[in-house]
Amino acid sequence: MAVFRDPVQAAIRALEAELEGGKRADLPPAIDRFASLLLQREERQRVLEKAQPERELLGAMPAAAGLVAADGRIRASNIALDRLAPGGRAIGLTLLEITRNGELAEAARRALEGSPKQLEIPLSQRTWIADLVPMLRGEVLALLRDVSDARRAEATRRDFVANASHELRTPVSAISGAAETLLSGVMEDPGQARTFVEMIARNAERLGRLTNDLLDLSRIESRQWPVKLEPVQVEEVARRAVEIVSHPARRKRIELLVEVPTNTVVLADARALEQVLVNLLDNAVKYTPEGGRARVTAASREDRVEVAVSDTGPGIERHHLPRLFERFYRVDHGRSRDSGGTGLGLAIVKHLVQIQSGDISVDTGSEGTTFRVRLPRPAIAGR
Ligand code: ADP
C-alpha cells in the first residue's frame, strides 16, 4: 500500500477507496472542515443565483425591498434593505430582526396568510411607510419607504398656514372691530371717529404688507420669480435701496451711508438684490434707536463679493440666530408689529439670496448687527 506524506493526497486516496466500496475514510479534522466550507460556499452561490432575477427586480425599486419566504425569513433583498439590516445583510433574517418592530413583524405574519397591509413605523430615527404585499408563491413583498422628509415638509406647511392665518386674523379683527364701533354711533363724534378710521387705515396697510410679503415668498419658493443673473453694479443698487428707506430713516434721524467702491460688480438679479438690501436696511432702520446709523459696504473676497448691511442698533441675542431667517420668527413680537414688521422680511431675503447662488450670515453684538450677503463675481466683467 502506498504511503502518502501529503495529508491532502492521503485524504483523497482514502475517499476514493471508500467510494470504490472500501471502508469509511477516516479524515483529519482540518480536511473535514475544508470540505464543509466548500459545501457552504456552493450552497450560498446556489441561493444567490436562484435569487438573482428577483434581486435585480428589487434593486430597481425606489425603496428598501425584500421577499419574505413562508418561514418569515427574507429570501431576496435589495441593497437598501441590506443597509437597514444589522450586519448589512438582510437575507436569512426576519423583519423583526431587521427592524425590531413588533407591529411590522405581526403585519408580515398576517400578509403571509394573505392579508396585505400598509403601516407607518419609526426606524433609525426616521419615519417609514411599510407595504406588505402577498405574492403568488405564498411569499410576501415587503417595501419600506423613507417618508421623513415628506412628513417634515407637511408639518412645515401646516405650521406656515396656521401662522399665516393667525397673522392675517389680527388686522382683520382690528378692522372689523373699529368699523363696528363706528357704526354703533361713534361716527357721530368726529373726535373719536378719527381714531377708529385711523385704526382701520393702519390695519388695512398692515394687511396689504402681509399679503404682498406672502405673495412674494410664494412666488420665490415656487420659482415664479423670474431670476435674470447678470453683472450688476452694487453701488447703484445700494443707492436705490437707501432711497426707498430714506423717508422712515429721516423720521428717526438715522444716517444712511453707502460705502461701496465704484465698479464693484456682482453676478446677480438687480431687482432681487435691491429687494434684499431694502429689507435689510428697513430692519436696520426699524430696530436702530433714533440718531443711529446704517451702512451698506462691499468687499471682494476671492471669487465672491461680500455686500454687508450694518447698523448701530441693539444687536440680536445669540440664541435667536439659528431661527432668525424662518418665516414669522421674531425676536420681539410686540416691537416687530409696532414698527410694521410682518416677520417675513428675512425669510424673503434668504430665499432671494439663495436663488442668486449666494449665501447670507449675520454678525451681532452690543455694537449692532451686520448682515453679510456673499454673491458670485461675474467671470470677466468687473475685474
Ligand atoms: P420683521 O418683519 O419682524 O422685521 P424679519 O424677518 O425682517 O421680520 O426679522 C425677523 C426678526 O429679526 C425681527 O422681528 C427682529 O426681531 C430681528 N431683526 C432683524 N433685523 C434686525 C436688526 N437689524 N437689528 C435687530 N434685530 C433685527
mmCIF file of C-alpha atoms and ligand atoms in Angstrom:
data_model
loop_
_atom_site.group_PDB
_atom_site.id
_atom_site.type_symbol
_atom_site.label_atom_id
_atom_site.label_comp_id
_atom_site.label_asym_id
_atom_site.label_seq_id
_atom_site.Cartn_x
_atom_site.Cartn_y
_atom_site.Cartn_z
ATOM 1 C CA MET A 1 0.000 0.000 0.000
ATOM 2 C CA ALA A 2 1.277 3.450 -0.958
ATOM 3 C CA VAL A 3 2.081 5.746 1.912
ATOM 4 C CA PHE A 4 1.234 9.424 1.235
ATOM 5 C CA ARG A 5 3.177 12.057 3.057
ATOM 6 C CA ASP A 6 0.862 14.794 1.919
ATOM 7 C CA PRO A 7 -2.271 14.651 4.140
ATOM 8 C CA VAL A 8 -4.426 16.035 1.291
ATOM 9 C CA GLN A 9 -3.251 13.315 -1.054
ATOM 10 C CA ALA A 10 -3.823 10.775 1.708
ATOM 11 C CA ALA A 11 -7.380 12.049 2.258
ATOM 12 C CA ILE A 12 -8.163 11.980 -1.452
ATOM 13 C CA ARG A 13 -6.904 8.427 -1.709
ATOM 14 C CA ALA A 14 -8.878 7.306 1.359
ATOM 15 C CA LEU A 15 -12.087 8.875 -0.018
ATOM 16 C CA GLU A 16 -11.587 7.293 -3.437
ATOM 17 C CA ALA A 17 -11.118 3.951 -1.728
ATOM 18 C CA GLU A 18 -14.319 4.463 0.311
ATOM 19 C CA LEU A 19 -16.333 5.308 -2.788
ATOM 20 C CA GLU A 20 -14.950 2.208 -4.549
ATOM 21 C CA GLY A 21 -16.524 0.145 -1.786
ATOM 22 C CA GLY A 22 -13.794 0.225 0.811
ATOM 23 C CA LYS A 23 -14.120 1.089 4.468
ATOM 24 C CA ARG A 24 -15.209 4.570 5.630
ATOM 25 C CA ALA A 25 -12.351 7.050 5.195
ATOM 26 C CA ASP A 26 -11.041 8.494 8.399
ATOM 27 C CA LEU A 27 -10.290 12.148 7.508
ATOM 28 C CA PRO A 28 -8.209 14.566 9.627
ATOM 29 C CA PRO A 29 -10.329 17.397 11.176
ATOM 30 C CA ALA A 30 -8.754 20.151 9.015
ATOM 31 C CA ILE A 31 -9.717 18.339 5.826
ATOM 32 C CA ASP A 32 -13.216 17.729 7.171
ATOM 33 C CA ARG A 33 -13.604 21.469 7.918
ATOM 34 C CA PHE A 34 -12.234 22.363 4.479
ATOM 35 C CA ALA A 35 -14.856 20.136 2.828
ATOM 36 C CA SER A 36 -17.714 21.602 4.847
ATOM 37 C CA LEU A 37 -16.629 25.178 3.953
ATOM 38 C CA LEU A 38 -16.595 24.296 0.263
ATOM 39 C CA LEU A 39 -20.089 22.878 0.611
ATOM 40 C CA GLN A 40 -21.311 26.035 2.358
ATOM 41 C CA ARG A 41 -19.851 28.199 -0.381
ATOM 42 C CA GLU A 42 -21.606 26.202 -3.051
ATOM 43 C CA GLU A 43 -24.890 26.376 -1.183
ATOM 44 C CA ARG A 44 -24.674 30.139 -0.809
ATOM 45 C CA GLN A 45 -23.860 30.535 -4.501
ATOM 46 C CA ARG A 46 -26.886 28.391 -5.364
ATOM 47 C CA VAL A 47 -29.212 30.537 -3.224
ATOM 48 C CA LEU A 48 -27.783 33.755 -4.690
ATOM 49 C CA GLU A 49 -28.147 32.525 -8.260
ATOM 50 C CA LYS A 50 -31.693 31.459 -7.576
ATOM 51 C CA ALA A 51 -32.491 34.920 -6.116
ATOM 52 C CA GLN A 52 -30.635 36.782 -8.849
ATOM 53 C CA PRO A 53 -33.611 37.787 -11.106
ATOM 54 C CA GLU A 54 -35.588 38.842 -8.012
ATOM 55 C CA ARG A 55 -32.625 40.761 -6.669
ATOM 56 C CA GLU A 56 -32.399 42.643 -9.946
ATOM 57 C CA LEU A 57 -36.100 43.452 -9.784
ATOM 58 C CA LEU A 58 -35.876 44.507 -6.131
ATOM 59 C CA GLY A 59 -32.795 46.584 -6.943
ATOM 60 C CA ALA A 60 -34.835 48.632 -9.412
ATOM 61 C CA MET A 61 -37.352 49.614 -6.723
ATOM 62 C CA PRO A 62 -37.071 53.106 -5.201
ATOM 63 C CA ALA A 63 -37.482 51.673 -1.678
ATOM 64 C CA ALA A 64 -35.923 49.140 0.669
ATOM 65 C CA ALA A 65 -37.437 45.906 -0.612
ATOM 66 C CA GLY A 66 -37.308 42.201 0.175
ATOM 67 C CA LEU A 67 -39.151 38.956 -0.393
ATOM 68 C CA VAL A 68 -40.283 37.265 2.804
ATOM 69 C CA ALA A 69 -40.411 33.485 2.402
ATOM 70 C CA ALA A 70 -43.102 31.289 4.011
ATOM 71 C CA ASP A 71 -40.825 30.730 7.054
ATOM 72 C CA GLY A 72 -40.839 34.500 7.702
ATOM 73 C CA ARG A 73 -37.221 34.981 6.609
ATOM 74 C CA ILE A 74 -36.002 37.294 3.863
ATOM 75 C CA ARG A 75 -35.173 35.231 0.763
ATOM 76 C CA ALA A 76 -34.130 38.077 -1.538
ATOM 77 C CA SER A 77 -33.382 41.723 -0.778
ATOM 78 C CA ASN A 78 -32.092 44.882 -2.400
ATOM 79 C CA ILE A 79 -29.169 46.962 -1.163
ATOM 80 C CA ALA A 80 -31.448 49.492 0.562
ATOM 81 C CA LEU A 81 -32.940 46.745 2.750
ATOM 82 C CA ASP A 82 -29.481 45.239 3.368
ATOM 83 C CA ARG A 83 -28.385 48.646 4.687
ATOM 84 C CA LEU A 84 -31.167 48.591 7.271
ATOM 85 C CA ALA A 85 -30.253 45.094 8.459
ATOM 86 C CA PRO A 86 -27.793 44.542 11.324
ATOM 87 C CA GLY A 87 -24.551 43.326 9.715
ATOM 88 C CA GLY A 88 -25.571 44.835 6.364
ATOM 89 C CA ARG A 89 -27.208 41.658 5.070
ATOM 90 C CA ALA A 90 -30.947 41.024 5.147
ATOM 91 C CA ILE A 91 -31.106 37.527 3.618
ATOM 92 C CA GLY A 92 -31.969 34.887 6.190
ATOM 93 C CA LEU A 93 -33.231 37.412 8.766
ATOM 94 C CA THR A 94 -36.843 38.074 9.772
ATOM 95 C CA LEU A 95 -38.387 41.546 9.513
ATOM 96 C CA LEU A 96 -38.418 41.608 13.317
ATOM 97 C CA GLU A 97 -34.646 41.020 13.390
ATOM 98 C CA ILE A 98 -34.118 43.778 10.832
ATOM 99 C CA THR A 99 -36.432 46.445 12.217
ATOM 100 C CA ARG A 100 -37.110 45.353 15.833
ATOM 101 C CA ASN A 101 -40.678 46.465 15.203
ATOM 102 C CA GLY A 102 -43.284 44.048 16.552
ATOM 103 C CA GLU A 103 -46.152 45.658 14.655
ATOM 104 C CA LEU A 104 -44.351 45.148 11.346
ATOM 105 C CA ALA A 105 -43.497 41.546 12.237
ATOM 106 C CA GLU A 106 -47.147 40.860 13.032
ATOM 107 C CA ALA A 107 -48.259 42.518 9.789
ATOM 108 C CA ALA A 108 -45.763 40.325 7.875
ATOM 109 C CA ARG A 109 -47.198 37.224 9.528
ATOM 110 C CA ARG A 110 -50.718 38.278 8.514
ATOM 111 C CA ALA A 111 -49.520 39.076 4.997
ATOM 112 C CA LEU A 112 -48.054 35.569 4.709
ATOM 113 C CA GLU A 113 -51.597 34.382 5.428
ATOM 114 C CA GLY A 114 -52.836 36.544 2.547
ATOM 115 C CA SER A 115 -53.818 39.940 4.041
ATOM 116 C CA PRO A 116 -51.979 42.956 2.589
ATOM 117 C CA LYS A 117 -51.111 45.745 4.990
ATOM 118 C CA GLN A 118 -49.656 49.248 4.990
ATOM 119 C CA LEU A 119 -48.293 50.812 8.173
ATOM 120 C CA GLU A 120 -46.045 53.596 9.364
ATOM 121 C CA ILE A 121 -43.055 52.652 11.516
ATOM 122 C CA PRO A 122 -40.174 54.510 13.155
ATOM 123 C CA LEU A 123 -36.740 53.142 12.262
ATOM 124 C CA SER A 124 -33.218 54.586 12.643
ATOM 125 C CA GLN A 125 -34.752 57.872 13.843
ATOM 126 C CA ARG A 126 -36.702 58.216 10.615
ATOM 127 C CA THR A 127 -40.290 57.542 9.571
ATOM 128 C CA TRP A 128 -41.043 54.752 7.108
ATOM 129 C CA ILE A 129 -44.143 53.531 5.298
ATOM 130 C CA ALA A 130 -44.089 49.738 5.115
ATOM 131 C CA ASP A 131 -46.126 47.892 2.497
ATOM 132 C CA LEU A 132 -46.598 44.142 2.820
ATOM 133 C CA VAL A 133 -47.982 42.594 -0.327
ATOM 134 C CA PRO A 134 -48.849 38.864 -0.511
ATOM 135 C CA MET A 135 -47.392 37.251 -3.650
ATOM 136 C CA LEU A 136 -48.472 34.229 -5.651
ATOM 137 C CA ARG A 137 -45.997 31.677 -4.274
ATOM 138 C CA GLY A 138 -47.067 32.190 -0.702
ATOM 139 C CA GLU A 139 -44.352 34.808 -0.186
ATOM 140 C CA VAL A 140 -44.668 38.467 0.779
ATOM 141 C CA LEU A 141 -43.112 41.501 -0.874
ATOM 142 C CA ALA A 142 -42.000 43.917 1.852
ATOM 143 C CA LEU A 143 -41.420 47.538 0.782
ATOM 144 C CA LEU A 144 -40.100 50.210 3.134
ATOM 145 C CA ARG A 145 -40.166 53.867 2.005
ATOM 146 C CA ASP A 146 -38.459 56.625 3.989
ATOM 147 C CA VAL A 147 -41.066 59.402 4.245
ATOM 148 C CA SER A 148 -39.325 61.548 6.882
ATOM 149 C CA ASP A 149 -38.603 64.470 4.532
ATOM 150 C CA ALA A 150 -42.143 64.481 3.149
ATOM 151 C CA ARG A 151 -43.569 64.358 6.692
ATOM 152 C CA ARG A 152 -41.342 67.243 7.777
ATOM 153 C CA ALA A 153 -42.352 69.309 4.726
ATOM 154 C CA GLU A 154 -46.023 68.629 5.502
ATOM 155 C CA ALA A 155 -45.536 69.765 9.108
ATOM 156 C CA THR A 156 -43.744 72.948 7.951
ATOM 157 C CA ARG A 157 -46.552 73.697 5.505
ATOM 158 C CA ARG A 158 -49.161 73.115 8.209
ATOM 159 C CA ASP A 159 -47.307 75.439 10.599
ATOM 160 C CA PHE A 160 -46.993 78.043 7.886
ATOM 161 C CA VAL A 161 -50.696 78.011 7.075
ATOM 162 C CA ALA A 162 -51.539 78.235 10.798
ATOM 163 C CA ASN A 163 -49.087 81.122 11.315
ATOM 164 C CA ALA A 164 -50.209 82.988 8.204
ATOM 165 C CA SER A 165 -53.880 82.664 9.181
ATOM 166 C CA HIS A 166 -53.089 83.914 12.669
ATOM 167 C CA GLU A 167 -51.111 86.893 11.298
ATOM 168 C CA LEU A 168 -53.914 87.791 8.898
ATOM 169 C CA ARG A 169 -56.618 87.448 11.512
ATOM 170 C CA THR A 170 -55.090 90.116 13.788
ATOM 171 C CA PRO A 171 -55.503 93.120 11.428
ATOM 172 C CA VAL A 172 -58.807 91.766 10.087
ATOM 173 C CA SER A 173 -60.235 91.646 13.638
ATOM 174 C CA ALA A 174 -58.947 95.151 14.341
ATOM 175 C CA ILE A 175 -60.569 96.488 11.158
ATOM 176 C CA SER A 176 -63.922 94.850 11.770
ATOM 177 C CA GLY A 177 -63.882 95.901 15.452
ATOM 178 C CA ALA A 178 -63.197 99.527 14.521
ATOM 179 C CA ALA A 179 -65.860 99.505 11.786
ATOM 180 C CA GLU A 180 -68.445 98.062 14.175
ATOM 181 C CA THR A 181 -67.619 100.702 16.777
ATOM 182 C CA LEU A 182 -68.036 103.431 14.183
ATOM 183 C CA LEU A 183 -71.358 102.020 13.049
ATOM 184 C CA SER A 184 -72.635 101.727 16.578
ATOM 185 C CA GLY A 185 -72.760 105.505 16.866
ATOM 186 C CA VAL A 186 -69.153 106.720 17.313
ATOM 187 C CA MET A 187 -69.266 108.050 13.739
ATOM 188 C CA GLU A 188 -71.375 110.957 15.026
ATOM 189 C CA ASP A 189 -68.475 112.053 17.273
ATOM 190 C CA PRO A 190 -65.788 113.416 14.884
ATOM 191 C CA GLY A 191 -63.030 113.376 17.522
ATOM 192 C CA GLN A 192 -63.471 109.707 18.350
ATOM 193 C CA ALA A 193 -64.377 108.712 14.797
ATOM 194 C CA ARG A 194 -60.956 109.789 13.569
ATOM 195 C CA THR A 195 -59.230 107.401 15.993
ATOM 196 C CA PHE A 196 -61.174 104.446 14.634
ATOM 197 C CA VAL A 197 -60.766 105.421 10.984
ATOM 198 C CA GLU A 198 -57.024 105.707 11.602
ATOM 199 C CA MET A 199 -57.091 102.272 13.195
ATOM 200 C CA ILE A 200 -58.778 100.895 10.066
ATOM 201 C CA ALA A 201 -56.242 102.584 7.785
ATOM 202 C CA ARG A 202 -53.277 101.316 9.839
ATOM 203 C CA ASN A 203 -54.501 97.737 9.869
ATOM 204 C CA ALA A 204 -55.517 97.778 6.202
ATOM 205 C CA GLU A 205 -51.973 98.877 5.411
ATOM 206 C CA ARG A 206 -50.602 96.075 7.554
ATOM 207 C CA LEU A 207 -52.862 93.591 5.783
ATOM 208 C CA GLY A 208 -51.560 94.872 2.462
ATOM 209 C CA ARG A 209 -47.938 94.448 3.567
ATOM 210 C CA LEU A 210 -48.613 90.946 4.811
ATOM 211 C CA THR A 211 -50.334 89.793 1.640
ATOM 212 C CA ASN A 212 -47.587 91.342 -0.504
ATOM 213 C CA ASP A 213 -44.873 89.579 1.502
ATOM 214 C CA LEU A 214 -46.778 86.287 1.398
ATOM 215 C CA LEU A 215 -47.206 86.575 -2.363
ATOM 216 C CA ASP A 216 -43.516 87.409 -2.846
ATOM 217 C CA LEU A 217 -42.463 84.470 -0.730
ATOM 218 C CA SER A 218 -44.716 82.031 -2.545
ATOM 219 C CA ARG A 219 -43.558 83.343 -5.954
ATOM 220 C CA ILE A 220 -39.908 82.931 -4.978
ATOM 221 C CA GLU A 221 -40.439 79.467 -3.493
ATOM 222 C CA SER A 222 -42.400 78.212 -6.492
ATOM 223 C CA ARG A 223 -39.699 79.659 -8.765
ATOM 224 C CA GLN A 224 -42.126 82.061 -10.391
ATOM 225 C CA TRP A 225 -39.867 84.994 -9.580
ATOM 226 C CA PRO A 226 -38.036 85.464 -12.883
ATOM 227 C CA VAL A 227 -34.333 85.483 -11.989
ATOM 228 C CA LYS A 228 -32.027 87.079 -14.508
ATOM 229 C CA LEU A 229 -28.417 86.811 -13.379
ATOM 230 C CA GLU A 230 -26.202 89.453 -14.951
ATOM 231 C CA PRO A 231 -23.345 91.751 -13.921
ATOM 232 C CA VAL A 232 -24.810 94.311 -11.530
ATOM 233 C CA GLN A 233 -23.177 97.455 -10.110
ATOM 234 C CA VAL A 234 -23.581 97.129 -6.330
ATOM 235 C CA GLU A 235 -23.236 100.856 -5.672
ATOM 236 C CA GLU A 236 -26.142 101.746 -7.981
ATOM 237 C CA VAL A 237 -28.447 99.157 -6.419
ATOM 238 C CA ALA A 238 -27.419 100.180 -2.887
ATOM 239 C CA ARG A 239 -28.243 103.842 -3.611
ATOM 240 C CA ARG A 240 -31.685 102.918 -4.939
ATOM 241 C CA ALA A 241 -32.354 100.773 -1.833
ATOM 242 C CA VAL A 242 -31.241 103.581 0.501
ATOM 243 C CA GLU A 243 -33.548 105.998 -1.336
ATOM 244 C CA ILE A 244 -36.503 103.678 -0.694
ATOM 245 C CA VAL A 245 -35.974 103.614 3.095
ATOM 246 C CA SER A 246 -34.869 107.250 3.336
ATOM 247 C CA HIS A 247 -38.254 108.522 4.491
ATOM 248 C CA PRO A 248 -38.581 106.402 7.693
ATOM 249 C CA ALA A 249 -34.841 106.909 8.296
ATOM 250 C CA ARG A 250 -35.218 110.665 8.246
ATOM 251 C CA ARG A 251 -38.114 110.431 10.686
ATOM 252 C CA LYS A 252 -35.875 108.564 13.124
ATOM 253 C CA ARG A 253 -32.831 110.703 12.299
ATOM 254 C CA ILE A 254 -30.909 107.621 11.213
ATOM 255 C CA GLU A 255 -27.980 108.308 8.964
ATOM 256 C CA LEU A 256 -27.818 106.073 5.880
ATOM 257 C CA LEU A 257 -24.438 105.541 4.212
ATOM 258 C CA VAL A 258 -23.379 103.754 1.042
ATOM 259 C CA GLU A 259 -19.680 102.911 1.177
ATOM 260 C CA VAL A 260 -19.350 100.669 -1.844
ATOM 261 C CA PRO A 261 -16.250 101.033 -4.021
ATOM 262 C CA THR A 262 -17.239 102.208 -7.506
ATOM 263 C CA ASN A 263 -17.211 99.407 -10.059
ATOM 264 C CA THR A 264 -17.932 96.666 -7.560
ATOM 265 C CA VAL A 265 -19.808 94.222 -9.755
ATOM 266 C CA VAL A 266 -21.657 91.024 -8.773
ATOM 267 C CA LEU A 267 -23.445 88.382 -10.784
ATOM 268 C CA ALA A 268 -26.988 88.927 -9.549
ATOM 269 C CA ASP A 269 -30.575 89.784 -10.374
ATOM 270 C CA ALA A 270 -30.735 93.557 -9.932
ATOM 271 C CA ARG A 271 -34.346 93.543 -8.708
ATOM 272 C CA ALA A 272 -33.728 90.690 -6.254
ATOM 273 C CA LEU A 273 -30.554 92.317 -4.895
ATOM 274 C CA GLU A 274 -32.401 95.605 -4.446
ATOM 275 C CA GLN A 275 -35.181 93.839 -2.523
ATOM 276 C CA VAL A 276 -32.583 92.127 -0.302
ATOM 277 C CA LEU A 277 -30.925 95.440 0.536
ATOM 278 C CA VAL A 278 -34.273 97.196 1.073
ATOM 279 C CA ASN A 279 -35.408 94.505 3.534
ATOM 280 C CA LEU A 280 -32.091 94.590 5.429
ATOM 281 C CA LEU A 281 -31.996 98.402 5.504
ATOM 282 C CA ASP A 282 -35.656 98.531 6.507
ATOM 283 C CA ASN A 283 -34.838 96.299 9.505
ATOM 284 C CA ALA A 284 -31.750 98.364 10.331
ATOM 285 C CA VAL A 285 -33.926 101.485 10.423
ATOM 286 C CA LYS A 286 -36.754 99.774 12.341
ATOM 287 C CA TYR A 287 -34.602 98.295 15.092
ATOM 288 C CA THR A 288 -31.954 101.009 15.499
ATOM 289 C CA PRO A 289 -32.781 103.707 18.056
ATOM 290 C CA GLU A 290 -33.109 107.321 16.956
ATOM 291 C CA GLY A 291 -29.918 109.067 15.918
ATOM 292 C CA GLY A 292 -28.185 105.827 14.884
ATOM 293 C CA ARG A 293 -26.531 104.810 11.631
ATOM 294 C CA ALA A 294 -26.939 102.144 8.953
ATOM 295 C CA ARG A 295 -24.389 101.412 6.219
ATOM 296 C CA VAL A 296 -24.052 99.377 3.065
ATOM 297 C CA THR A 297 -20.489 98.274 2.344
ATOM 298 C CA ALA A 298 -18.928 95.832 -0.116
ATOM 299 C CA ALA A 299 -15.624 93.995 -0.355
ATOM 300 C CA SER A 300 -14.219 91.428 -2.786
ATOM 301 C CA ARG A 301 -13.323 88.027 -1.359
ATOM 302 C CA GLU A 302 -11.705 85.643 -3.860
ATOM 303 C CA ASP A 303 -14.404 84.714 -6.384
ATOM 304 C CA ARG A 304 -17.156 86.377 -4.357
ATOM 305 C CA VAL A 305 -18.233 89.831 -3.303
ATOM 306 C CA GLU A 306 -19.497 90.405 0.199
ATOM 307 C CA VAL A 307 -22.183 93.065 0.473
ATOM 308 C CA ALA A 308 -22.887 93.980 4.092
ATOM 309 C CA VAL A 309 -25.632 95.972 5.775
ATOM 310 C CA SER A 310 -24.704 97.035 9.292
ATOM 311 C CA ASP A 311 -26.383 99.148 11.918
ATOM 312 C CA THR A 312 -25.686 100.648 15.323
ATOM 313 C CA GLY A 313 -28.788 99.040 16.846
ATOM 314 C CA PRO A 314 -29.159 96.876 19.954
ATOM 315 C CA GLY A 315 -27.977 93.638 18.305
ATOM 316 C CA ILE A 316 -29.733 90.272 18.438
ATOM 317 C CA GLU A 317 -29.212 87.770 21.240
ATOM 318 C CA ARG A 318 -27.232 84.738 20.024
ATOM 319 C CA HIS A 319 -29.860 82.129 20.806
ATOM 320 C CA HIS A 320 -32.238 83.670 18.238
ATOM 321 C CA LEU A 321 -29.769 83.358 15.364
ATOM 322 C CA PRO A 322 -30.473 79.741 14.268
ATOM 323 C CA ARG A 323 -34.149 80.595 13.668
ATOM 324 C CA LEU A 324 -33.818 84.210 12.544
ATOM 325 C CA PHE A 325 -34.460 83.511 8.842
ATOM 326 C CA GLU A 326 -37.561 81.377 9.493
ATOM 327 C CA ARG A 327 -40.917 82.665 8.322
ATOM 328 C CA PHE A 328 -42.709 84.645 11.046
ATOM 329 C CA TYR A 329 -39.821 84.283 13.505
ATOM 330 C CA ARG A 330 -39.450 87.430 15.580
ATOM 331 C CA VAL A 331 -37.162 88.320 18.445
ATOM 332 C CA ASP A 332 -39.705 90.653 19.993
ATOM 333 C CA HIS A 333 -43.256 90.246 18.676
ATOM 334 C CA GLY A 334 -44.559 93.489 20.069
ATOM 335 C CA ARG A 335 -41.738 95.623 18.720
ATOM 336 C CA SER A 336 -41.824 93.993 15.312
ATOM 337 C CA ARG A 337 -45.590 94.586 14.988
ATOM 338 C CA ASP A 338 -45.410 98.132 16.315
ATOM 339 C CA SER A 339 -42.822 99.005 13.717
ATOM 340 C CA GLY A 340 -44.882 97.442 10.925
ATOM 341 C CA GLY A 341 -42.935 94.182 10.662
ATOM 342 C CA THR A 342 -44.526 91.116 9.082
ATOM 343 C CA GLY A 343 -41.927 88.597 10.315
ATOM 344 C CA LEU A 344 -41.300 87.627 6.682
ATOM 345 C CA GLY A 345 -38.591 90.119 5.708
ATOM 346 C CA LEU A 346 -35.589 87.921 6.479
ATOM 347 C CA ALA A 347 -37.247 84.776 5.074
ATOM 348 C CA ILE A 348 -37.669 86.651 1.780
ATOM 349 C CA VAL A 349 -34.046 87.846 1.981
ATOM 350 C CA LYS A 350 -32.753 84.307 2.490
ATOM 351 C CA HIS A 351 -34.701 82.919 -0.453
ATOM 352 C CA LEU A 352 -33.698 85.773 -2.755
ATOM 353 C CA VAL A 353 -30.034 85.309 -1.845
ATOM 354 C CA GLN A 354 -30.294 81.579 -2.488
ATOM 355 C CA ILE A 355 -31.872 81.940 -5.926
ATOM 356 C CA GLN A 356 -28.904 84.127 -6.848
ATOM 357 C CA SER A 357 -26.483 81.347 -5.787
ATOM 358 C CA GLY A 358 -25.382 83.384 -2.799
ATOM 359 C CA ASP A 359 -25.336 82.881 0.949
ATOM 360 C CA ILE A 360 -26.051 85.077 3.949
ATOM 361 C CA SER A 361 -24.765 85.249 7.508
ATOM 362 C CA VAL A 362 -25.248 87.536 10.464
ATOM 363 C CA ASP A 363 -22.834 89.037 12.997
ATOM 364 C CA THR A 364 -24.268 90.714 16.014
ATOM 365 C CA GLY A 365 -23.309 92.140 19.355
ATOM 366 C CA SER A 366 -23.845 95.129 21.593
ATOM 367 C CA GLU A 367 -22.309 97.362 18.866
ATOM 368 C CA GLY A 368 -25.051 96.497 16.381
ATOM 369 C CA THR A 369 -25.869 93.954 13.707
ATOM 370 C CA THR A 370 -24.248 93.172 10.353
ATOM 371 C CA PHE A 371 -25.877 91.013 7.682
ATOM 372 C CA ARG A 372 -23.362 89.759 5.090
ATOM 373 C CA VAL A 373 -24.536 88.639 1.683
ATOM 374 C CA ARG A 374 -21.973 86.846 -0.457
ATOM 375 C CA LEU A 375 -22.622 86.754 -4.202
ATOM 376 C CA PRO A 376 -20.556 85.426 -7.100
ATOM 377 C CA ARG A 377 -18.417 87.752 -9.161
ATOM 378 C CA PRO A 378 -19.058 87.737 -12.910
ATOM 379 C CA ALA A 379 -16.457 85.667 -14.787
ATOM 380 C CA ILE A 380 -14.931 88.552 -16.758
ATOM 381 C CA ALA A 381 -16.812 91.790 -16.182
ATOM 382 C CA GLY A 382 -15.960 93.950 -13.227
ATOM 383 C CA ARG A 383 -12.433 92.633 -12.542
HETATM 384 P P1 ADP B 1 -39.887 91.709 10.897
HETATM 385 O O1 ADP B 1 -40.899 91.996 9.867
HETATM 386 O O2 ADP B 1 -40.470 91.350 12.231
HETATM 387 O O3 ADP B 1 -38.816 92.736 10.962
HETATM 388 P P2 ADP B 1 -37.845 89.997 9.768
HETATM 389 O O4 ADP B 1 -37.943 88.639 9.196
HETATM 390 O O5 ADP B 1 -37.393 91.078 8.858
HETATM 391 O O6 ADP B 1 -39.248 90.310 10.400
HETATM 392 O O7 ADP B 1 -36.866 89.927 11.017
HETATM 393 C C1 ADP B 1 -37.060 88.944 11.999
HETATM 394 C C2 ADP B 1 -36.696 89.473 13.392
HETATM 395 O O8 ADP B 1 -35.275 89.663 13.451
HETATM 396 C C3 ADP B 1 -37.276 90.823 13.696
HETATM 397 O O9 ADP B 1 -38.555 90.680 14.282
HETATM 398 C C4 ADP B 1 -36.280 91.408 14.673
HETATM 399 O O10 ADP B 1 -36.594 90.981 15.966
HETATM 400 C C5 ADP B 1 -34.966 90.768 14.276
HETATM 401 N N1 ADP B 1 -34.094 91.688 13.479
HETATM 402 C C6 ADP B 1 -33.973 91.724 12.140
HETATM 403 N N2 ADP B 1 -33.083 92.633 11.742
HETATM 404 C C7 ADP B 1 -32.626 93.225 12.873
HETATM 405 C C8 ADP B 1 -31.661 94.264 13.145
HETATM 406 N N3 ADP B 1 -31.007 94.875 12.159
HETATM 407 N N4 ADP B 1 -31.430 94.577 14.444
HETATM 408 C C9 ADP B 1 -32.078 93.957 15.452
HETATM 409 N N5 ADP B 1 -32.999 92.960 15.265
HETATM 410 C C10 ADP B 1 -33.260 92.605 13.991
#
